[in-house]
Amino acid sequence: MKKFLDLISDEVKKGFGLAGYEEELGRVTVSNRPDLCEYQCNGAMAGAKKYHKAPLLIAQDVAQKLSDSQVFEEVSAVAPGFLNLKLQRSFVRAYVESMAQTEKFGLEAPEAVQNIVVDYGGPNVAKPLHVGHLRSAAIGESIKRICRYCGHQVTGDVHLGDWGLQMGLIITELKLRKPELPYFDEAYEGDYPAEAPFTMAELEEIYPAASARSKTDAAYKQEAMEAVVKIQKGVRGYHALWKHIMDISLPDVKKNYADLDVEFDLWKGESDAGPLIPEVVELLEKSGLTYESEGALVVDVKEETDTKEIPPCIILKSDGAALYATTDLATIKDRMDSLQADSLIYLADKRQEMHFLQVFRVARKAGIVSPETKMKHIGFGTMNGKDGKPFKTREGGVMRLEYLIRDVNEEMYRKIMESRHEISEEEARRTAKTIGLAAIKYGDLSNQAGKDYIFDVDRFTSFEGDTGPYILYTIVRIKSILGKYQEQGGGLEGLAFKDAQNAPEKELMMKLCGFNEMMEGAFAETAPHRICAYLYDLANAFNKFYHETKILTEEDADKKAGWIALLVLTRNVLETCIDLLGFSAPERM
RNA sequence: GUUUCCGUAGCUCAGCAGGAUAGAGCGUCCGCCUCCUAAGCGGAAGGCCAGCGGUUCGAAUCCGCUCGGGAACGCCA
């Protein structure tokens, strides 16, 4: 069904047409002066030059044509040439009613369904997820849900970092510590043990140690890089160790994502692209794009319109090993071949912009993707602590994601117990987890993805202001009323809406009417923060209405039913929105 | 150095296909529970939208320059 603003614009456009002006001038926007009007049109001022006429006169002409409109209760032309619009209550009611009766509140299906792959820019295995991984998980999950809701076919791929230098480092460190293991004996031909020669805890210690050492010990780093080549070439012992590392780390990674309510359709990684690398390298060589430079195989990607130096994309290092760009190209090939992707969306730190620019250009030039395939890197900013510097533990170390979640849940639990004494321990724990997740995700998503932001636990877990808990509280309030209404014997289905009885009710209705507009914007801009802003507005509008209107004690049954219908719709829209952000509301809190 | 992103209230952030008095939240101050969750609602104070120019009837928004901050610039991912 048509978007609300488009319906209103159509009416005003008609007015411009009738008055003898270009219809396109009739575009309507939400008023930025709510004290004067609900919606506004600035077209008269834009048209003044073209028609050599004072804008106010144009506005007056149009207002006159719209004076008996069924859409507007009031249209006034105001200096210097604004058209101030106030809607008929019945028009608003009718739209809200049709939203309630239509699937997805009347959001229109896309003209063409796209096959979208969302790459969450996966974490490296063998080390625990840290707070930095929250961003790609939260944003990626929301974008996946938004695309799906808008009617597209979406595949989410965690895309683990399981093929790079970190794996070589771990194996090299292991060799140093336990050289006697059969994996390092080239003459060994028997089966390797089923059990890994290390635990997750050891793994967590091995990697940082290896990483630190590689920075000072050149020979050690050299060996690690050779180990990478060995893994990639499938040398038995090395591959077996790699498999062990995977088997040990994966359950831990899965648990972390499960705690965040983040789900993947594919648990692929860079290693899955490994077997495709020779093919892709050959394809690039045949295309004539590659050449040798300083011992490495590269592809030029600079273009004439570039304002900065774009270095060539390295396909194979001078030692013959593949790297980040190569596996990403192979992955793109895989996604084109097996998923017929129309659109590829990557979540990764914004500092990786150059990498994606290079990879996308190579993919385009080499014909790995078709000319129509969209490729987009959503670069997100850093998550900082209250001091404005990258988020750390109190001791200054890297904060584990697991601990962050635990701390937030703990804080939430404490607050619940403080104010709701009658609640059971078990319910409090469960509710704390639900609200905690909302606090974390809303806190993250309400910021524009591309900007750095300050992760302030106190602020995010607050029940006041623009926070996840405030949104949940609003939903819970509605649920509580609806529950009581049902206890009184009322049904929630098929209730008739009534024209708004008071200003806050009309405000609430108009806010609901903006859902489709907002949704299309959030999808077009792949911007979850647009949903957050809308949610907050809607929650505010509801709370004002709630304060103004005593619903359950209303004597007039029709009025009461109309309000209940409005509450049901409001709850549904709110819950749809939080689902798109990747969290949910409890029954009570 | 080059390129790029950013600079909005004390703090954290919206707004940016140009429009009327620049918005929220937190914090501060003042009101509102015999009534559906006060985890709420209303109100007050707080701004030369970094600075200077330009385009325009009109600029936080578009274009230059300056200052201040972050980031990226070939074998890490």
XYZ file of C-alpha atoms (C1' of nucleotides) in Angstrom:
666
model
C 0.000 0.000 0.000
C 1.074 3.513 -0.698
C 3.237 5.317 1.816
C 1.460 7.847 3.973
C 3.581 10.802 2.924
C 3.095 9.873 -0.727
C -0.668 9.906 -0.286
C -0.545 13.354 1.238
C 1.927 14.546 -1.383
C -0.358 13.270 -4.133
C -3.146 15.402 -2.782
C -0.997 18.516 -2.616
C 0.439 17.782 -6.058
C -3.096 17.673 -7.358
C -3.580 21.101 -5.809
C -0.513 22.455 -7.598
C -1.783 20.961 -10.853
C -5.258 22.455 -10.489
C -3.758 25.843 -9.765
C -1.715 25.574 -12.943
C 1.687 24.753 -11.535
C 4.054 21.856 -11.929
C 2.804 18.975 -9.793
C 6.263 17.926 -8.619
C 6.364 20.990 -6.398
C 3.818 19.364 -4.113
C 6.178 17.177 -2.147
C 5.183 17.095 1.512
C 7.410 16.588 4.541
C 6.740 16.171 8.220
C 6.516 19.583 9.809
C 9.535 21.001 11.544
C 7.264 23.404 13.357
C 4.798 21.143 15.159
C 3.350 24.180 16.885
C 2.134 25.488 13.524
C 1.155 22.417 11.557
C 1.480 18.670 11.186
C 2.916 18.501 7.678
C 4.330 21.094 5.371
C 5.046 21.731 1.705
C 7.739 24.155 0.596
C 7.074 23.822 -3.134
C 5.705 27.319 -3.604
C 9.058 28.833 -2.741
C 10.878 26.482 -5.056
C 8.493 27.421 -7.879
C 8.615 31.184 -7.377
C 11.497 31.707 -9.758
C 10.049 29.563 -12.503
C 6.677 31.256 -12.448
C 7.979 34.752 -11.688
C 5.443 35.020 -8.977
C 5.654 35.704 -5.276
C 5.823 32.393 -3.409
C 3.056 33.427 -1.059
C 0.684 33.970 -3.983
C 1.464 30.518 -5.355
C 0.900 28.989 -1.932
C -2.408 30.829 -1.648
C -3.518 29.537 -5.065
C -2.790 25.979 -4.027
C -4.349 26.375 -0.592
C -7.507 27.630 -2.257
C -7.697 24.539 -4.495
C -7.242 22.294 -1.480
C -9.835 23.999 0.686
C -12.432 21.257 0.319
C -9.984 18.327 0.345
C -11.007 15.157 2.157
C -7.410 14.780 3.308
C -6.878 18.103 5.020
C -8.722 19.707 7.829
C -6.758 22.861 7.250
C -4.427 24.185 4.568
C -2.937 27.596 5.094
C -0.481 29.638 3.091
C 1.967 31.425 5.309
C 4.783 33.884 4.578
C 7.137 33.614 2.905
C 5.385 30.756 1.075
C 4.910 27.738 3.277
C 1.881 25.543 2.965
C 0.921 24.435 6.440
C -1.111 21.260 6.519
C -3.317 19.735 9.150
C -4.891 16.355 8.449
C -8.468 15.199 8.787
C -8.736 12.848 11.726
C -10.741 10.429 9.624
C -8.005 10.276 6.993
C -5.409 9.387 9.604
C -7.729 6.834 11.182
C -8.391 5.150 7.845
C -4.683 4.787 7.135
C -3.916 3.375 10.571
C -6.794 0.965 10.179
C -5.529 -0.322 6.861
C -2.046 -0.710 8.339
C -3.520 -2.945 11.015
C -5.292 -5.057 8.415
C -2.406 -5.440 6.001
C 0.585 -7.706 6.219
C 3.761 -5.878 7.256
C 1.628 -2.824 7.947
C 1.295 -2.256 4.241
C 4.984 -2.166 3.412
C 5.217 -2.815 -0.303
C 7.131 -5.759 -1.717
C 10.248 -4.833 -3.682
C 9.993 -4.561 -7.468
C 12.672 -7.179 -7.815
C 13.707 -9.562 -5.077
C 17.432 -9.369 -4.542
C 19.675 -12.159 -3.510
C 21.727 -10.562 -0.773
C 24.704 -12.016 1.037
C 25.651 -10.427 4.332
C 29.231 -11.103 5.359
C 29.626 -10.486 9.091
C 33.355 -10.088 8.641
C 33.881 -12.982 10.956
C 36.126 -13.175 13.952
C 39.421 -14.974 13.930
C 39.134 -18.356 15.509
C 41.463 -19.435 18.295
C 40.955 -16.334 20.316
C 37.911 -15.285 22.242
C 35.516 -12.750 20.809
C 36.235 -9.316 22.158
C 34.096 -6.220 22.346
C 35.113 -5.199 18.846
C 33.129 -8.099 17.486
C 29.945 -6.717 18.948
C 29.620 -4.111 16.247
C 29.690 -6.368 13.224
C 27.426 -8.863 14.978
C 24.830 -6.293 16.028
C 24.857 -4.244 12.846
C 25.117 -7.249 10.545
C 22.280 -9.056 12.227
C 20.052 -6.017 12.034
C 20.846 -5.382 8.392
C 20.125 -9.001 7.596
C 16.742 -8.740 9.284
C 15.934 -5.418 7.648
C 16.707 -6.754 4.171
C 14.634 -9.832 4.816
C 11.712 -7.870 6.157
C 11.775 -5.726 3.059
C 11.228 -8.851 1.032
C 14.684 -9.877 -0.109
C 16.411 -13.221 -0.046
C 19.234 -12.940 2.448
C 22.069 -15.280 3.366
C 24.123 -14.435 6.414
C 27.632 -15.820 6.506
C 29.765 -15.542 9.637
C 32.848 -15.826 7.467
C 35.373 -16.821 10.091
C 38.991 -15.794 9.925
C 40.372 -19.303 9.944
C 42.998 -19.267 7.259
C 45.434 -16.479 7.915
C 48.617 -15.790 9.766
C 47.146 -16.321 13.194
C 46.805 -20.011 12.452
C 50.447 -20.190 11.375
C 51.483 -18.391 14.533
C 49.664 -20.789 16.788
C 51.166 -23.804 15.098
C 54.654 -22.341 15.204
C 54.338 -21.608 18.907
C 53.058 -25.109 19.482
C 55.981 -26.596 17.630
C 58.335 -24.647 19.841
C 56.633 -25.883 22.984
C 55.933 -29.456 21.999
C 58.291 -30.423 19.169
C 57.768 -34.067 19.976
C 54.188 -34.096 18.658
C 53.682 -36.347 15.643
C 52.217 -33.472 13.618
C 55.693 -32.069 13.173
C 57.279 -35.373 12.156
C 57.293 -35.379 8.370
C 58.034 -39.083 8.277
C 54.998 -39.899 10.391
C 52.391 -41.791 8.433
C 49.972 -43.072 11.075
C 46.716 -41.502 12.172
C 46.855 -38.382 14.325
C 45.180 -38.370 17.715
C 41.482 -37.502 17.706
C 41.977 -35.360 20.779
C 43.594 -31.954 20.319
C 46.944 -31.455 22.060
C 45.618 -28.304 23.737
C 42.511 -26.889 25.380
C 40.604 -23.704 24.640
C 42.190 -22.068 27.655
C 45.657 -22.921 26.373
C 44.762 -21.698 22.929
C 43.756 -18.380 24.355
C 47.135 -18.057 25.931
C 49.152 -19.369 22.984
C 47.945 -16.892 20.404
C 48.799 -13.640 22.151
C 52.164 -15.073 23.146
C 52.895 -16.055 19.572
C 51.669 -12.769 18.223
C 53.878 -10.818 20.596
C 56.919 -12.895 19.784
C 56.465 -12.554 16.042
C 56.844 -8.829 16.388
C 60.363 -9.053 17.748
C 61.605 -12.339 16.318
C 61.913 -12.220 12.537
C 62.891 -15.861 12.095
C 59.889 -16.906 14.155
C 57.551 -14.846 12.020
C 59.130 -16.317 8.917
C 58.378 -19.788 10.205
C 54.800 -18.819 10.963
C 54.318 -17.603 7.428
C 55.755 -20.831 6.115
C 53.321 -22.678 8.334
C 50.491 -20.775 6.693
C 51.691 -21.944 3.297
C 51.843 -25.487 4.619
C 48.293 -25.334 5.898
C 47.137 -23.900 2.614
C 48.971 -26.583 0.666
C 47.400 -29.231 2.850
C 50.517 -30.650 4.493
C 49.058 -33.457 6.595
C 50.282 -32.633 10.084
C 49.636 -28.941 9.698
C 46.197 -29.479 8.335
C 45.378 -31.827 11.202
C 46.472 -29.223 13.714
C 44.432 -26.613 11.932
C 41.430 -28.901 12.233
C 42.060 -29.281 15.954
C 42.177 -25.540 16.419
C 38.879 -25.241 14.599
C 37.188 -27.996 16.578
C 38.241 -26.470 19.865
C 37.349 -22.857 19.070
C 34.146 -23.188 17.167
C 31.822 -24.169 20.038
C 33.042 -21.163 21.964
C 32.383 -18.820 19.051
C 28.939 -20.327 18.556
C 28.018 -19.825 22.153
C 29.030 -16.170 22.014
C 26.847 -15.509 19.015
C 23.953 -17.454 20.474
C 24.104 -15.198 23.537
C 23.720 -12.228 21.222
C 20.798 -13.758 19.343
C 22.835 -13.637 16.188
C 22.253 -16.408 13.709
C 24.079 -17.388 10.554
C 22.841 -19.328 7.582
C 26.402 -20.224 6.699
C 29.303 -20.978 8.967
C 31.863 -20.599 6.264
C 35.283 -19.182 6.621
C 38.291 -18.108 4.664
C 39.382 -21.740 4.570
C 36.364 -22.643 2.450
C 37.647 -20.260 -0.137
C 41.055 -21.927 0.015
C 40.390 -24.638 -2.576
C 39.047 -22.033 -4.988
C 42.127 -19.869 -4.815
C 44.147 -21.582 -7.581
C 41.156 -21.284 -9.867
C 40.693 -17.606 -9.129
C 44.403 -16.877 -9.528
C 44.339 -18.654 -12.883
C 41.276 -16.708 -13.917
C 43.006 -13.454 -13.032
C 46.165 -14.444 -14.867
C 44.217 -15.409 -17.975
C 42.358 -12.142 -17.920
C 45.700 -10.438 -18.398
C 45.201 -8.190 -15.400
C 47.992 -9.577 -13.295
C 51.669 -8.786 -13.409
C 54.647 -9.300 -11.189
C 55.788 -6.478 -8.989
C 58.503 -6.722 -6.376
C 58.126 -10.477 -6.474
C 54.380 -10.442 -5.802
C 51.514 -11.065 -8.201
C 49.347 -7.967 -8.340
C 46.448 -6.357 -10.183
C 46.271 -2.642 -10.837
C 43.041 -1.086 -9.617
C 43.579 2.630 -9.848
C 41.209 4.664 -11.920
C 41.540 8.073 -13.507
C 38.956 9.660 -11.291
C 40.759 8.663 -8.097
C 41.804 11.545 -5.936
C 44.301 9.461 -4.055
C 46.889 6.848 -4.711
C 45.325 3.383 -4.855
C 48.035 0.762 -4.602
C 47.696 -2.395 -6.678
C 45.876 -5.300 -5.116
C 48.224 -8.081 -4.105
C 46.971 -11.486 -5.170
C 49.938 -13.634 -4.204
C 52.741 -12.626 -1.881
C 56.342 -12.999 -2.991
C 56.501 -16.286 -1.107
C 53.545 -17.558 -3.139
C 51.006 -17.483 -0.315
C 47.507 -16.144 -0.766
C 46.279 -13.396 1.504
C 43.191 -11.534 2.625
C 42.297 -10.103 -0.783
C 42.773 -13.453 -2.485
C 40.477 -15.354 -0.173
C 37.908 -12.605 -0.409
C 37.986 -12.778 -4.189
C 37.648 -16.546 -4.077
C 34.746 -16.135 -1.682
C 33.051 -13.725 -4.038
C 33.413 -16.256 -6.825
C 31.882 -18.898 -4.609
C 28.978 -16.647 -3.696
C 28.322 -15.796 -7.312
C 28.484 -19.435 -8.389
C 26.591 -21.100 -5.573
C 24.241 -18.354 -4.392
C 23.809 -16.207 -7.511
C 24.211 -13.123 -5.382
C 22.852 -9.797 -6.625
C 24.264 -7.885 -3.755
C 27.164 -8.420 -1.381
C 27.247 -6.562 1.899
C 30.337 -6.634 4.087
C 30.537 -5.664 7.713
C 34.034 -4.693 8.707
C 35.878 -1.963 10.530
C 35.980 1.209 8.458
C 39.754 1.069 8.465
C 39.469 -1.761 5.954
C 37.975 0.514 3.364
C 41.008 0.304 1.114
C 40.968 -3.458 1.133
C 37.362 -3.619 -0.004
C 37.857 -0.937 -2.592
C 40.652 -3.002 -4.113
C 38.833 -6.302 -3.914
C 35.628 -4.897 -5.399
C 37.516 -3.373 -8.289
C 39.410 -6.557 -9.053
C 36.181 -8.560 -8.891
C 34.569 -6.117 -11.272
C 37.475 -5.930 -13.721
C 38.010 -9.661 -13.819
C 34.344 -10.377 -14.323
C 34.060 -12.408 -11.121
C 30.882 -10.443 -10.535
C 28.550 -9.151 -13.178
C 28.358 -5.437 -13.924
C 25.041 -5.232 -12.063
C 26.204 -6.912 -8.889
C 26.208 -4.529 -5.973
C 29.077 -4.648 -3.532
C 29.015 -2.593 -0.403
C 31.318 -2.317 2.559
C 29.643 -1.036 5.678
C 32.567 0.276 7.644
C 31.877 0.803 11.288
C 33.702 2.916 13.783
C 35.497 1.983 16.957
C 33.747 1.268 20.204
C 35.355 3.455 22.810
C 35.233 3.604 26.570
C 34.048 6.574 28.588
C 37.476 8.136 28.218
C 37.028 8.239 24.452
C 39.746 5.672 23.877
C 39.231 2.108 22.615
C 37.204 0.072 25.091
C 39.392 -1.748 27.618
C 39.050 -3.592 30.861
C 39.869 -1.756 34.063
C 43.299 -3.346 33.896
C 43.797 -2.023 30.390
C 43.448 -5.328 28.564
C 41.126 -6.227 25.739
C 37.606 -6.735 27.021
C 36.043 -10.034 26.187
C 32.612 -9.853 24.679
C 31.449 -12.573 27.026
C 32.436 -10.528 30.069
C 30.834 -7.399 28.737
C 27.534 -9.211 28.316
C 27.881 -10.716 31.764
C 28.551 -7.323 33.360
C 25.574 -5.725 31.658
C 23.270 -8.580 32.650
C 24.521 -8.363 36.211
C 23.805 -4.642 36.325
C 20.349 -5.226 34.880
C 19.632 -7.915 37.457
C 20.660 -5.591 40.270
C 18.312 -2.879 39.026
C 15.395 -5.268 38.694
C 15.837 -6.593 42.198
C 16.038 -3.053 43.501
C 12.649 -1.988 42.209
C 10.689 -5.200 41.777
C 10.964 -7.157 44.977
C 8.132 -9.542 44.309
C 9.773 -11.063 41.261
C 11.316 -14.522 41.483
C 15.054 -15.038 41.198
C 14.584 -17.093 38.080
C 12.388 -14.564 36.313
C 14.670 -11.725 37.329
C 17.647 -13.500 35.773
C 15.764 -14.215 32.594
C 14.384 -10.694 32.338
C 17.819 -9.224 33.066
C 19.188 -11.138 30.115
C 16.445 -9.902 27.805
C 16.803 -6.292 28.898
C 20.576 -6.532 28.927
C 20.658 -7.592 25.310
C 18.314 -4.749 24.406
C 20.563 -2.312 26.285
C 23.669 -3.471 24.463
C 22.223 -3.694 20.994
C 20.166 -0.524 21.162
C 23.175 1.307 22.571
C 25.254 0.185 19.646
C 22.693 0.479 16.883
C 21.305 3.866 17.832
C 24.598 5.374 16.715
C 25.401 5.756 13.069
C 27.440 2.703 12.140
C 30.269 4.631 10.552
C 31.049 6.741 13.579
C 33.132 5.880 16.573
C 30.990 5.777 19.660
C 31.273 5.627 23.400
C 30.012 2.466 25.003
C 28.773 3.701 28.335
C 27.356 0.833 30.365
C 25.657 3.156 32.842
C 23.900 5.063 30.124
C 22.899 2.049 28.031
C 21.459 0.163 30.976
C 19.498 3.148 32.193
C 15.724 2.922 31.986
C 15.521 6.597 31.256
C 16.023 8.364 27.985
C 16.873 7.024 24.578
C 17.755 3.501 25.622
C 16.772 -0.094 24.924
C 15.271 -0.580 28.389
C 13.018 2.466 27.924
C 11.694 1.004 24.679
C 11.056 -2.338 26.358
C 9.354 -0.652 29.270
C 6.960 1.033 26.871
C 6.115 -2.266 25.226
C 5.604 -3.925 28.584
C 3.220 -1.170 29.605
C 1.117 -1.819 26.542
C 1.174 -5.555 27.060
C 0.038 -5.042 30.615
C -2.999 -3.055 29.536
C -3.879 -5.513 26.810
C -3.559 -8.364 29.289
C -5.926 -6.695 31.720
C -8.381 -5.920 28.935
C -8.448 -9.606 28.051
C -8.909 -10.549 31.689
C -11.998 -8.353 31.628
C -13.262 -10.478 28.772
C -12.299 -8.291 25.846
C -10.877 -9.683 22.620
C -8.039 -8.062 20.710
C -9.124 -9.055 17.217
C -11.196 -7.118 14.726
C -11.671 -4.006 16.826
C -12.682 -0.862 14.980
C -10.443 2.173 15.144
C -12.014 5.494 15.998
C -11.001 9.000 15.007
C -8.491 10.406 17.453
C -10.129 11.877 20.544
C -7.252 14.091 21.578
C -4.033 15.572 20.278
C -1.634 12.977 21.736
C -3.732 10.203 20.204
C -3.562 11.811 16.791
C 0.181 12.280 17.227
C 0.553 8.612 18.002
C -1.465 7.643 14.956
C 0.559 9.873 12.674
C 3.756 8.438 14.077
C 2.501 4.950 13.242
C 1.682 6.133 9.722
C 5.360 6.911 9.178
C 6.449 3.297 9.572
C 6.694 2.428 5.886
C 8.547 5.590 5.056
C 11.045 4.870 7.789
C 11.425 1.224 6.754
C 12.249 2.062 3.162
C 14.765 4.614 4.342
C 16.413 2.176 6.740
C 16.732 -0.384 3.963
C 17.959 2.045 1.304
C 20.598 3.392 3.634
C 21.225 0.062 5.398
C 20.862 2.097 8.545
C 19.555 0.441 11.720
C 19.899 3.705 13.608
C 16.950 5.009 11.613
C 14.829 2.327 13.230
C 16.098 3.306 16.671
C 15.199 6.944 16.113
C 11.740 5.940 14.951
C 11.248 3.600 17.890
C 12.153 6.284 20.345
C 9.765 8.742 18.734
C 6.996 6.198 18.677
C 7.574 5.182 22.285
C 7.479 8.831 23.320
C 4.279 9.399 21.398
C 2.720 6.407 23.082
C 3.787 7.433 26.573
C 2.282 10.868 26.090
C -0.950 9.343 24.917
C -0.898 6.866 27.778
C -0.530 9.657 30.262
C -3.425 11.573 28.749
C -5.878 8.725 28.399
C -7.358 6.366 30.914
C -8.136 3.361 28.796
C -9.378 0.541 30.979
C -11.727 2.728 33.000
C -13.386 4.205 29.900
C -17.154 3.703 30.023
C -17.850 4.076 26.312
C -17.171 0.600 24.917
C -16.565 1.800 21.337
C -14.034 4.364 22.442
C -12.320 1.819 24.581
C -12.231 -0.723 21.764
C -10.769 1.891 19.426
C -7.980 2.577 21.880
C -7.293 -1.093 22.347
C -7.035 -1.452 18.556
C -4.548 1.408 18.562
C -2.585 -0.218 21.370
C -2.433 -3.533 19.552
C -1.081 -1.841 16.437
C 1.417 0.200 18.431
C 2.653 -2.895 20.203
C 2.965 -4.770 16.928
C 4.929 -2.010 15.275
C 7.201 -1.600 18.295
C 7.857 -5.313 18.500
C 8.489 -5.549 14.782
C 11.046 -2.785 15.099
C 12.925 -4.299 18.006
C 12.952 -7.620 16.198
C 14.591 -5.870 13.266
C 17.201 -4.579 15.684
C 17.730 -8.092 16.965
C 16.220 -8.178 20.431
C 12.883 -8.815 22.097
C 10.705 -7.675 24.985
C 9.733 -9.592 28.124
C 6.098 -9.988 29.211
C 6.718 -7.854 32.237
C 9.575 -6.101 33.905
C 53.228 14.405 3.060
C 48.713 12.805 0.179
C 43.748 11.212 0.719
C 39.580 10.692 3.663
C 35.998 11.068 7.758
C 34.699 14.187 11.681
C 34.071 19.136 14.730
C 26.198 20.836 16.827
C 24.079 22.491 24.724
C 28.543 20.892 30.452
C 28.425 15.367 28.646
C 26.514 11.584 24.836
C 24.267 12.105 20.212
C 20.194 13.287 16.214
C 19.215 16.565 12.213
C 22.469 17.332 6.444
C 18.150 15.473 -1.665
C 18.834 24.009 1.737
C 13.444 26.398 4.299
C 9.897 29.298 9.334
C 12.191 29.957 16.550
C 18.649 24.119 15.394
C 16.318 18.918 18.353
C 16.663 14.635 21.952
C 18.762 12.121 26.238
C 21.853 12.503 30.555
C 23.136 16.021 34.282
C 20.899 20.719 36.942
C 16.259 23.214 38.693
C 10.630 23.182 39.259
C 5.866 20.625 39.000
C 2.589 15.832 38.544
C 0.905 9.091 41.549
C -7.053 8.060 45.862
C -6.235 6.326 38.629
C -3.941 0.848 33.241
C 3.988 -0.333 35.792
C 6.369 7.326 38.411
C 11.583 2.267 34.992
C 6.506 7.535 33.423
C 4.671 12.654 32.054
C 4.932 18.181 31.879
C 7.991 22.600 32.360
C 12.707 25.795 33.058
C 17.749 26.873 32.200
C 21.598 25.736 28.727
C 23.910 27.025 21.335
C 27.655 32.940 16.941
C 25.856 24.338 14.600
C 34.944 25.015 15.052
C 36.382 29.804 12.214
C 36.365 32.791 7.656
C 34.551 33.462 2.830
C 31.214 31.924 -1.457
C 26.491 30.127 -4.010
C 21.083 31.277 -2.734
C 15.210 34.942 -1.652
C 17.007 31.506 2.375
C 22.884 27.530 4.665
C 24.151 23.418 10.606
C 22.947 21.266 5.663
C 26.010 22.728 -0.845
C 31.271 24.795 -2.492
C 36.243 26.810 -1.198
C 40.097 28.011 2.511
C 41.944 27.916 7.771
C 42.323 25.650 12.547
C 41.612 21.197 15.648
C 40.900 15.600 16.048
C 40.620 10.399 14.075
C 41.870 6.989 10.128
C 44.053 4.913 5.622
C 48.084 4.950 2.342
C 52.004 -2.885 -1.232
C 53.258 -8.291 0.558
C 48.753 -8.392 8.562
C 43.580 -9.283 8.707
